[in-house]
Short mmCIF file of N, CA and C in Angstrom, two decimals:
data_model
loop_
_atom_site.label_atom_id
_atom_site.label_comp_id
_atom_site.label_asym_id
_atom_site.label_seq_id
_atom_site.Cartn_x
_atom_site.Cartn_y
_atom_site.Cartn_z
N MET L 266 64.80 54.41 146.93
CA MET L 266 64.39 53.84 148.23
C MET L 266 65.16 52.44 148.34
N ARG L 267 65.33 52.09 149.55
CA ARG L 267 65.94 50.81 149.89
C ARG L 267 64.79 49.94 150.64
N ALA L 268 64.47 48.84 150.08
CA ALA L 268 63.54 47.99 150.75
C ALA L 268 64.25 46.77 151.32
N LEU L 269 63.94 46.45 152.51
CA LEU L 269 64.46 45.17 153.22
C LEU L 269 63.37 44.09 152.98
N TYR L 270 63.83 42.97 152.32
CA TYR L 270 62.80 41.80 152.26
C TYR L 270 63.43 40.73 153.05
N PRO L 271 62.83 40.59 154.32
CA PRO L 271 63.44 39.51 155.21
C PRO L 271 62.61 38.17 155.11
N GLY L 272 63.30 37.05 155.28
CA GLY L 272 62.67 35.76 155.39
C GLY L 272 63.69 34.63 155.56
N SER L 273 63.09 33.51 155.59
CA SER L 273 64.08 32.40 155.75
C SER L 273 64.43 31.88 154.34
N PHE L 274 63.64 32.00 153.37
CA PHE L 274 63.96 31.58 152.06
C PHE L 274 64.61 30.20 151.86
N ASP L 275 63.93 29.22 152.63
CA ASP L 275 64.38 27.84 152.66
C ASP L 275 63.44 26.90 151.91
N PRO L 276 63.50 26.79 150.70
CA PRO L 276 64.27 27.62 149.70
C PRO L 276 63.53 28.82 149.10
N LEU L 277 64.26 29.61 148.28
CA LEU L 277 63.62 30.68 147.41
C LEU L 277 62.77 30.05 146.51
N THR L 278 61.50 30.64 146.41
CA THR L 278 60.60 30.13 145.55
C THR L 278 60.45 31.14 144.32
N ASN L 279 59.63 30.76 143.31
CA ASN L 279 59.34 31.82 142.29
C ASN L 279 58.51 32.87 142.75
N GLY L 280 57.62 32.67 143.80
CA GLY L 280 56.85 33.68 144.44
C GLY L 280 57.84 34.69 145.12
N HIS L 281 58.80 34.29 145.78
CA HIS L 281 59.76 35.14 146.38
C HIS L 281 60.45 36.02 145.31
N LEU L 282 60.91 35.21 144.18
CA LEU L 282 61.63 35.93 143.16
C LEU L 282 60.76 36.98 142.40
N ASP L 283 59.49 36.71 142.29
CA ASP L 283 58.62 37.54 141.65
C ASP L 283 58.45 38.87 142.50
N LEU L 284 58.35 38.76 143.83
CA LEU L 284 58.30 39.87 144.75
C LEU L 284 59.72 40.62 144.65
N ILE L 285 60.80 40.03 144.62
CA ILE L 285 62.10 40.68 144.46
C ILE L 285 62.17 41.58 143.21
N GLU L 286 61.74 40.85 142.03
CA GLU L 286 61.67 41.64 140.74
C GLU L 286 60.80 42.85 140.80
N ARG L 287 59.59 42.61 141.31
CA ARG L 287 58.68 43.80 141.40
C ARG L 287 59.08 44.90 142.26
N ALA L 288 59.79 44.56 143.49
CA ALA L 288 60.24 45.49 144.31
C ALA L 288 61.46 46.21 143.77
N CYS L 289 62.19 45.76 142.92
CA CYS L 289 63.31 46.39 142.27
C CYS L 289 62.64 47.49 141.33
N ASN L 290 61.72 47.15 140.67
CA ASN L 290 60.98 48.11 139.83
C ASN L 290 60.35 49.30 140.54
N LEU L 291 59.81 48.89 141.85
CA LEU L 291 59.26 49.85 142.64
C LEU L 291 60.11 50.75 143.54
N PHE L 292 61.08 50.14 144.02
CA PHE L 292 62.01 50.83 145.05
C PHE L 292 63.40 51.09 144.64
N GLY L 293 63.81 50.38 143.63
CA GLY L 293 65.22 50.73 143.18
C GLY L 293 66.27 49.73 143.77
N GLU L 294 66.29 49.72 145.08
CA GLU L 294 67.21 48.81 145.88
C GLU L 294 66.37 47.84 146.75
N VAL L 295 66.82 46.63 146.62
CA VAL L 295 66.21 45.59 147.57
C VAL L 295 67.32 44.80 148.33
N ILE L 296 67.27 44.86 149.58
CA ILE L 296 68.17 43.93 150.32
C ILE L 296 67.35 42.73 150.75
N VAL L 297 67.78 41.73 150.36
CA VAL L 297 67.10 40.32 150.60
C VAL L 297 67.84 39.83 151.84
N ALA L 298 67.21 39.78 152.90
CA ALA L 298 67.89 39.35 154.34
C ALA L 298 67.38 38.07 154.66
N VAL L 299 68.42 37.13 154.63
CA VAL L 299 68.16 35.72 154.94
C VAL L 299 68.25 35.49 156.42
N LEU L 300 67.14 35.06 157.14
CA LEU L 300 67.23 34.89 158.52
C LEU L 300 67.89 33.65 158.89
N SER L 301 68.84 33.87 159.98
CA SER L 301 69.59 32.69 160.56
C SER L 301 68.83 32.45 161.81
N ASN L 302 67.93 31.35 161.91
CA ASN L 302 67.21 31.07 163.09
C ASN L 302 67.65 29.64 163.59
N PRO L 303 68.47 29.90 164.72
CA PRO L 303 68.95 28.61 165.38
C PRO L 303 67.82 27.69 166.02
N SER L 304 66.48 28.13 166.09
CA SER L 304 65.57 27.23 166.53
C SER L 304 64.87 26.39 165.55
N LYS L 305 65.36 26.66 164.26
CA LYS L 305 64.67 25.92 163.19
C LYS L 305 65.80 25.03 162.50
N GLN L 306 65.28 23.94 161.89
CA GLN L 306 66.26 23.06 161.08
C GLN L 306 65.98 23.31 159.61
N PRO L 307 66.78 24.18 158.98
CA PRO L 307 66.55 24.50 157.68
C PRO L 307 67.03 23.40 156.65
N ALA L 308 66.47 23.18 155.55
CA ALA L 308 67.06 22.24 154.61
C ALA L 308 68.42 22.80 154.07
N PHE L 309 68.47 24.12 153.86
CA PHE L 309 69.82 24.62 153.43
C PHE L 309 70.41 25.61 154.44
N SER L 310 71.74 25.56 154.49
CA SER L 310 72.47 26.59 155.25
C SER L 310 72.21 28.00 154.82
N VAL L 311 72.54 28.93 155.72
CA VAL L 311 72.45 30.34 155.31
C VAL L 311 73.26 30.59 153.97
N ASP L 312 74.43 30.10 154.03
CA ASP L 312 75.36 30.32 152.88
C ASP L 312 74.79 29.79 151.60
N GLN L 313 74.23 28.54 151.72
CA GLN L 313 73.54 27.95 150.50
C GLN L 313 72.37 28.83 150.03
N ARG L 314 71.52 29.30 151.02
CA ARG L 314 70.37 29.97 150.58
C ARG L 314 70.85 31.52 149.88
N ILE L 315 71.91 32.14 150.53
CA ILE L 315 72.34 33.27 149.94
C ILE L 315 72.88 32.95 148.56
N ALA L 316 73.62 31.93 148.27
CA ALA L 316 74.11 31.60 146.96
C ALA L 316 72.99 31.33 146.01
N GLN L 317 71.84 30.79 146.44
CA GLN L 317 70.78 30.45 145.66
C GLN L 317 70.14 31.63 145.21
N ILE L 318 69.96 32.62 146.14
CA ILE L 318 69.20 33.93 145.82
C ILE L 318 70.21 34.70 144.85
N GLN L 319 71.50 34.80 145.20
CA GLN L 319 72.34 35.56 144.27
C GLN L 319 72.35 35.05 142.75
N ALA L 320 72.38 33.70 142.72
CA ALA L 320 72.28 33.05 141.37
C ALA L 320 71.02 33.36 140.78
N SER L 321 69.94 33.35 141.36
CA SER L 321 68.55 33.60 140.85
C SER L 321 68.23 35.09 140.60
N THR L 322 69.03 36.05 141.08
CA THR L 322 68.79 37.41 141.02
C THR L 322 69.86 38.19 140.15
N GLN L 323 70.74 37.45 139.57
CA GLN L 323 71.77 38.06 138.90
C GLN L 323 71.35 38.87 137.68
N HIS L 324 70.16 38.67 137.23
CA HIS L 324 69.73 39.39 136.08
C HIS L 324 69.17 40.75 136.59
N LEU L 325 69.12 41.00 137.92
CA LEU L 325 68.55 42.18 138.38
C LEU L 325 69.66 43.22 138.86
N SER L 326 69.45 44.49 138.83
CA SER L 326 70.37 45.37 139.36
C SER L 326 69.73 45.99 140.64
N GLY L 327 70.55 46.20 141.60
CA GLY L 327 70.05 46.85 142.89
C GLY L 327 69.61 45.84 143.96
N VAL L 328 70.05 44.56 143.78
CA VAL L 328 69.76 43.55 144.88
C VAL L 328 71.03 43.23 145.62
N GLU L 329 70.89 43.28 146.88
CA GLU L 329 71.91 42.89 147.75
C GLU L 329 71.39 41.74 148.59
N VAL L 330 72.23 40.71 148.95
CA VAL L 330 71.71 39.50 149.61
C VAL L 330 72.69 39.42 150.92
N ILE L 331 72.03 39.54 152.07
CA ILE L 331 72.73 39.47 153.31
C ILE L 331 72.15 38.37 154.24
N SER L 332 72.79 38.02 155.40
CA SER L 332 72.21 37.30 156.35
C SER L 332 72.01 38.11 157.60
N PHE L 333 70.91 37.67 158.49
CA PHE L 333 70.87 38.45 159.74
C PHE L 333 70.30 37.44 160.79
N ASP L 334 70.51 37.77 162.05
CA ASP L 334 69.79 37.18 163.03
C ASP L 334 69.27 38.32 163.97
N GLY L 335 68.35 37.86 164.90
CA GLY L 335 67.68 38.93 165.72
C GLY L 335 66.53 39.55 165.00
N LEU L 336 66.33 40.77 165.52
CA LEU L 336 65.18 41.44 165.15
C LEU L 336 65.27 42.05 163.63
N THR L 337 64.17 41.98 162.96
CA THR L 337 64.26 42.48 161.50
C THR L 337 64.47 44.05 161.50
N VAL L 338 63.88 44.77 162.46
CA VAL L 338 64.04 46.28 162.58
C VAL L 338 65.52 46.62 162.75
N ASN L 339 66.13 45.85 163.51
CA ASN L 339 67.63 46.18 163.73
C ASN L 339 68.33 45.91 162.60
N CYS L 340 68.01 44.94 161.69
CA CYS L 340 68.73 44.65 160.37
C CYS L 340 68.37 45.79 159.53
N ALA L 341 67.09 46.21 159.39
CA ALA L 341 66.64 47.30 158.60
C ALA L 341 67.45 48.66 158.88
N VAL L 342 67.45 48.88 160.13
CA VAL L 342 68.25 50.19 160.57
C VAL L 342 69.77 50.14 160.17
N THR L 343 70.29 48.98 160.54
CA THR L 343 71.77 48.75 160.31
C THR L 343 72.04 48.91 158.87
N HIS L 344 71.16 48.43 157.89
CA HIS L 344 71.40 48.46 156.47
C HIS L 344 70.75 49.70 155.88
N ARG L 345 70.30 50.70 156.57
CA ARG L 345 69.69 51.89 156.15
C ARG L 345 68.48 51.60 155.20
N ALA L 346 67.77 50.74 155.52
CA ALA L 346 66.47 50.47 154.66
C ALA L 346 65.50 51.60 154.99
N ASP L 347 64.72 51.85 153.96
CA ASP L 347 63.57 52.78 154.13
C ASP L 347 62.31 52.19 154.55
N LEU L 348 62.21 50.84 154.24
CA LEU L 348 60.87 50.15 154.50
C LEU L 348 61.24 48.53 154.46
N ILE L 349 60.24 47.93 155.08
CA ILE L 349 60.37 46.48 155.23
C ILE L 349 59.20 45.96 154.16
N LEU L 350 59.65 45.11 153.37
CA LEU L 350 58.71 44.46 152.36
C LEU L 350 58.29 43.05 152.83
N ARG L 351 56.96 42.77 152.60
CA ARG L 351 56.46 41.65 152.98
C ARG L 351 55.40 41.14 151.87
N GLY L 352 55.38 39.85 151.61
CA GLY L 352 54.52 39.35 150.55
C GLY L 352 53.20 38.76 151.35
N LEU L 353 52.08 38.91 150.59
CA LEU L 353 50.89 38.34 151.20
C LEU L 353 50.31 37.32 149.98
N ARG L 354 50.22 36.07 150.35
CA ARG L 354 49.63 35.13 149.49
C ARG L 354 48.12 34.99 149.64
N ALA L 355 47.66 35.02 150.78
CA ALA L 355 46.19 34.80 150.97
C ALA L 355 45.81 35.62 152.25
N MET L 356 44.50 35.74 152.42
CA MET L 356 43.93 36.54 153.59
C MET L 356 44.59 35.91 154.89
N SER L 357 44.84 34.58 154.91
CA SER L 357 45.36 33.97 156.18
C SER L 357 46.76 34.56 156.56
N ASP L 358 47.47 35.11 155.55
CA ASP L 358 48.87 35.70 155.86
C ASP L 358 48.77 37.11 156.47
N PHE L 359 47.67 37.81 156.16
CA PHE L 359 47.36 39.14 156.51
C PHE L 359 47.44 39.41 158.06
N GLU L 360 46.68 38.64 158.73
CA GLU L 360 46.54 38.84 160.21
C GLU L 360 48.03 38.67 160.95
N TYR L 361 48.69 37.74 160.66
CA TYR L 361 50.00 37.59 161.11
C TYR L 361 50.98 38.66 160.79
N GLU L 362 50.98 38.96 159.43
CA GLU L 362 51.77 39.94 158.87
C GLU L 362 51.49 41.38 159.39
N LEU L 363 50.23 41.53 159.59
CA LEU L 363 49.82 42.99 160.18
C LEU L 363 50.37 42.95 161.62
N GLN L 364 50.18 42.05 162.33
CA GLN L 364 50.72 41.97 163.81
C GLN L 364 52.20 42.15 163.82
N ILE L 365 52.97 41.65 162.93
CA ILE L 365 54.41 41.85 162.83
C ILE L 365 54.74 43.24 162.50
N ALA L 366 53.92 43.76 161.52
CA ALA L 366 54.08 45.21 161.03
C ALA L 366 53.91 46.19 162.22
N HIS L 367 52.95 45.87 162.93
CA HIS L 367 52.65 46.85 164.16
C HIS L 367 53.78 46.71 165.12
N THR L 368 54.24 45.38 165.43
CA THR L 368 55.36 45.23 166.42
C THR L 368 56.51 45.97 165.87
N ASN L 369 56.86 45.78 164.53
CA ASN L 369 58.08 46.44 164.04
C ASN L 369 57.95 47.93 164.22
N ARG L 370 56.80 48.42 163.90
CA ARG L 370 56.59 49.95 163.95
C ARG L 370 56.73 50.46 165.42
N SER L 371 56.31 49.68 166.30
CA SER L 371 56.47 49.99 167.79
C SER L 371 57.97 50.07 168.20
N LEU L 372 58.80 49.39 167.56
CA LEU L 372 60.18 49.30 167.83
C LEU L 372 61.05 50.24 167.06
N ALA L 373 60.57 50.58 166.03
CA ALA L 373 61.37 51.61 164.94
C ALA L 373 60.31 52.34 164.10
N GLU L 374 59.79 53.48 164.78
CA GLU L 374 58.65 54.29 164.23
C GLU L 374 58.98 54.69 162.75
N GLN L 375 60.17 54.87 162.41
CA GLN L 375 60.57 55.39 161.13
C GLN L 375 60.29 54.46 160.09
N LEU L 376 60.23 53.13 160.33
CA LEU L 376 60.15 52.13 159.32
C LEU L 376 58.78 51.83 158.99
N GLU L 377 58.40 51.86 157.76
CA GLU L 377 57.11 51.51 157.29
C GLU L 377 57.21 49.99 156.78
N THR L 378 56.15 49.19 156.81
CA THR L 378 56.06 47.96 156.21
C THR L 378 55.12 48.08 154.98
N VAL L 379 55.58 47.59 153.91
CA VAL L 379 54.83 47.54 152.66
C VAL L 379 54.48 46.21 152.27
N PHE L 380 53.26 45.90 152.02
CA PHE L 380 52.83 44.62 151.63
C PHE L 380 52.58 44.50 149.99
N LEU L 381 53.03 43.54 149.37
CA LEU L 381 52.92 43.32 148.03
C LEU L 381 52.02 41.91 147.95
N ALA L 382 50.93 41.97 147.22
CA ALA L 382 50.21 40.71 146.91
C ALA L 382 50.97 39.76 146.06
N THR L 383 51.01 38.54 146.32
CA THR L 383 51.83 37.77 145.40
C THR L 383 51.02 37.51 144.22
N SER L 384 51.66 37.42 143.07
CA SER L 384 51.07 37.22 141.77
C SER L 384 50.09 35.82 141.92
N ALA L 385 48.93 35.90 141.26
CA ALA L 385 48.09 34.70 141.48
C ALA L 385 48.66 33.50 141.01
N ARG L 386 49.53 33.46 139.94
CA ARG L 386 50.17 32.27 139.56
C ARG L 386 51.13 31.57 140.56
N HIS L 387 51.47 32.46 141.63
CA HIS L 387 52.39 31.93 142.66
C HIS L 387 51.71 31.71 144.04
N SER L 388 50.50 31.97 144.04
CA SER L 388 49.88 32.20 145.39
C SER L 388 49.78 30.87 146.21
N PHE L 389 49.90 29.85 145.53
CA PHE L 389 49.86 28.47 146.08
C PHE L 389 51.31 28.05 146.67
N LEU L 390 52.40 28.82 146.31
CA LEU L 390 53.64 28.38 146.71
C LEU L 390 54.08 28.78 148.13
N SER L 391 54.72 27.79 148.85
CA SER L 391 55.45 28.07 149.98
C SER L 391 56.63 27.26 150.04
N SER L 392 57.76 27.65 150.77
CA SER L 392 58.76 26.86 150.77
C SER L 392 58.62 25.34 151.32
N SER L 393 57.76 25.27 152.29
CA SER L 393 57.41 23.83 152.78
C SER L 393 56.74 23.14 151.73
N VAL L 394 55.81 23.70 151.06
CA VAL L 394 55.17 22.78 149.85
C VAL L 394 56.22 22.47 148.89
N VAL L 395 57.07 23.39 148.54
CA VAL L 395 58.07 23.10 147.52
C VAL L 395 59.09 21.79 148.06
N LYS L 396 59.43 21.87 149.29
CA LYS L 396 60.23 20.81 149.82
C LYS L 396 59.46 19.53 149.90
N GLU L 397 58.26 19.64 150.16
CA GLU L 397 57.36 18.29 150.18
C GLU L 397 57.29 17.63 148.83
N VAL L 398 57.01 18.55 147.85
CA VAL L 398 56.88 18.07 146.38
C VAL L 398 58.18 17.43 146.04
N ALA L 399 59.36 18.18 146.25
CA ALA L 399 60.73 17.70 145.90
C ALA L 399 61.02 16.34 146.60
N ARG L 400 60.68 16.36 147.82
CA ARG L 400 61.07 15.05 148.69
C ARG L 400 60.46 13.85 148.03
N PHE L 401 59.17 14.15 147.32
CA PHE L 401 58.58 12.79 146.82
C PHE L 401 58.82 12.85 145.31
N GLY L 402 59.72 13.53 144.70
CA GLY L 402 60.09 13.45 143.37
C GLY L 402 59.19 14.12 142.41
N GLY L 403 58.25 14.97 142.84
CA GLY L 403 57.37 15.78 141.88
C GLY L 403 58.11 16.93 141.22
N SER L 404 57.41 17.32 140.25
CA SER L 404 58.04 18.42 139.53
C SER L 404 57.96 19.77 140.29
N ILE L 405 59.18 20.44 140.27
CA ILE L 405 59.33 21.59 140.82
C ILE L 405 59.79 22.75 140.15
N ASP L 406 60.06 22.47 138.88
CA ASP L 406 60.57 23.35 137.80
C ASP L 406 59.78 24.67 137.68
N HIS L 407 58.51 24.51 137.90
CA HIS L 407 57.51 25.73 137.83
C HIS L 407 57.43 26.44 139.18
N MET L 408 58.08 25.86 140.17
CA MET L 408 57.96 26.44 141.65
C MET L 408 59.23 27.16 142.06
N VAL L 409 60.34 26.90 141.51
CA VAL L 409 61.57 27.43 142.09
C VAL L 409 62.48 27.86 140.78
N PRO L 410 63.40 28.74 141.07
CA PRO L 410 64.41 28.99 140.00
C PRO L 410 65.28 27.72 139.69
N ALA L 411 65.90 27.68 138.67
CA ALA L 411 66.65 26.48 138.13
C ALA L 411 67.80 25.91 139.23
N GLU L 412 68.54 26.95 139.61
CA GLU L 412 69.55 26.56 140.61
C GLU L 412 68.98 26.04 141.85
N VAL L 413 67.88 26.46 142.28
CA VAL L 413 67.18 26.03 143.60
C VAL L 413 66.75 24.58 143.32
N ALA L 414 66.21 24.29 142.07
CA ALA L 414 65.63 23.02 141.80
C ALA L 414 66.67 21.93 141.70
N LYS L 415 67.87 22.35 141.29
CA LYS L 415 69.04 21.40 141.28
C LYS L 415 69.41 21.08 142.72
N ASP L 416 69.43 22.08 143.47
CA ASP L 416 69.87 21.89 145.01
C ASP L 416 68.91 21.02 145.62
N LEU L 417 67.59 21.24 145.43
CA LEU L 417 66.61 20.39 146.08
C LEU L 417 66.61 18.93 145.60
N ILE L 418 66.92 18.81 144.29
CA ILE L 418 66.91 17.26 143.87
C ILE L 418 68.10 16.59 144.44
N ARG L 419 69.25 17.40 144.42
CA ARG L 419 70.46 16.91 145.11
C ARG L 419 70.23 16.63 146.57
N LEU L 420 69.63 17.42 147.29
CA LEU L 420 69.32 17.36 148.79
C LEU L 420 68.51 16.04 149.00
N PHE L 421 67.51 15.87 148.25
CA PHE L 421 66.60 14.76 148.56
C PHE L 421 67.11 13.53 147.72
N ASN L 422 68.10 13.62 146.95
CA ASN L 422 68.71 12.51 146.21
C ASN L 422 67.55 11.58 145.79
N SER L 423 66.63 12.18 145.06
CA SER L 423 65.25 11.56 144.68
C SER L 423 65.53 10.24 143.89
N ALA L 424 64.80 9.25 144.19
CA ALA L 424 64.94 8.02 143.37
C ALA L 424 63.99 8.23 142.13
N PHE L 425 63.11 9.34 142.26
CA PHE L 425 62.19 9.66 141.25
C PHE L 425 62.97 10.47 140.12
N THR L 426 62.40 10.30 138.95
CA THR L 426 62.96 11.14 137.91
C THR L 426 62.12 12.41 137.83
N PRO L 427 62.68 13.50 138.04
CA PRO L 427 61.83 14.66 138.07
C PRO L 427 61.09 15.03 136.72
N HIS L 428 59.93 15.39 136.73
CA HIS L 428 59.12 15.80 135.46
C HIS L 428 59.53 17.13 135.02
N ARG L 429 59.59 17.24 133.68
CA ARG L 429 60.01 18.58 133.10
C ARG L 429 58.75 19.06 132.47
N HIS L 430 58.57 20.47 132.74
CA HIS L 430 57.48 21.13 131.94
C HIS L 430 58.16 21.86 130.74
N GLU L 431 57.58 21.60 129.64
CA GLU L 431 58.14 22.11 128.24
C GLU L 431 57.16 23.08 127.69
#
């Protein structure tokens, strides 16, 4: 099966990576679809985000990283995905994600949305939280893959010395 995992991934977190790894085990093929949203000001360009995801998933087989704009269902159909994968961190995510799943189903009946609960150790992570911690020089090594951490530190050119977890 081919799962489409859409998102902005700005940046990729360890929570995202955990979902990708688990989805590879469950479905075999995972298309990580990076949304290009002109109405948002991302920290990283689409090309940078794709490179970060490719570097962070090179240990996995069956992962393809693409960019898309427009409707997720159109991307899923174009790339012959069998399902759309979404992660849930907390109950607050569920209402929004369920509404999106119902909307997607109304647009493409053949596409199922599958929700995976985020691992408890990553449930606090969001891309915005990671960027905020990085902006103020906090330790992000346990939040994002190594390549992403380097890019964030470079982006914010932090005057703080990043803390290392050993």
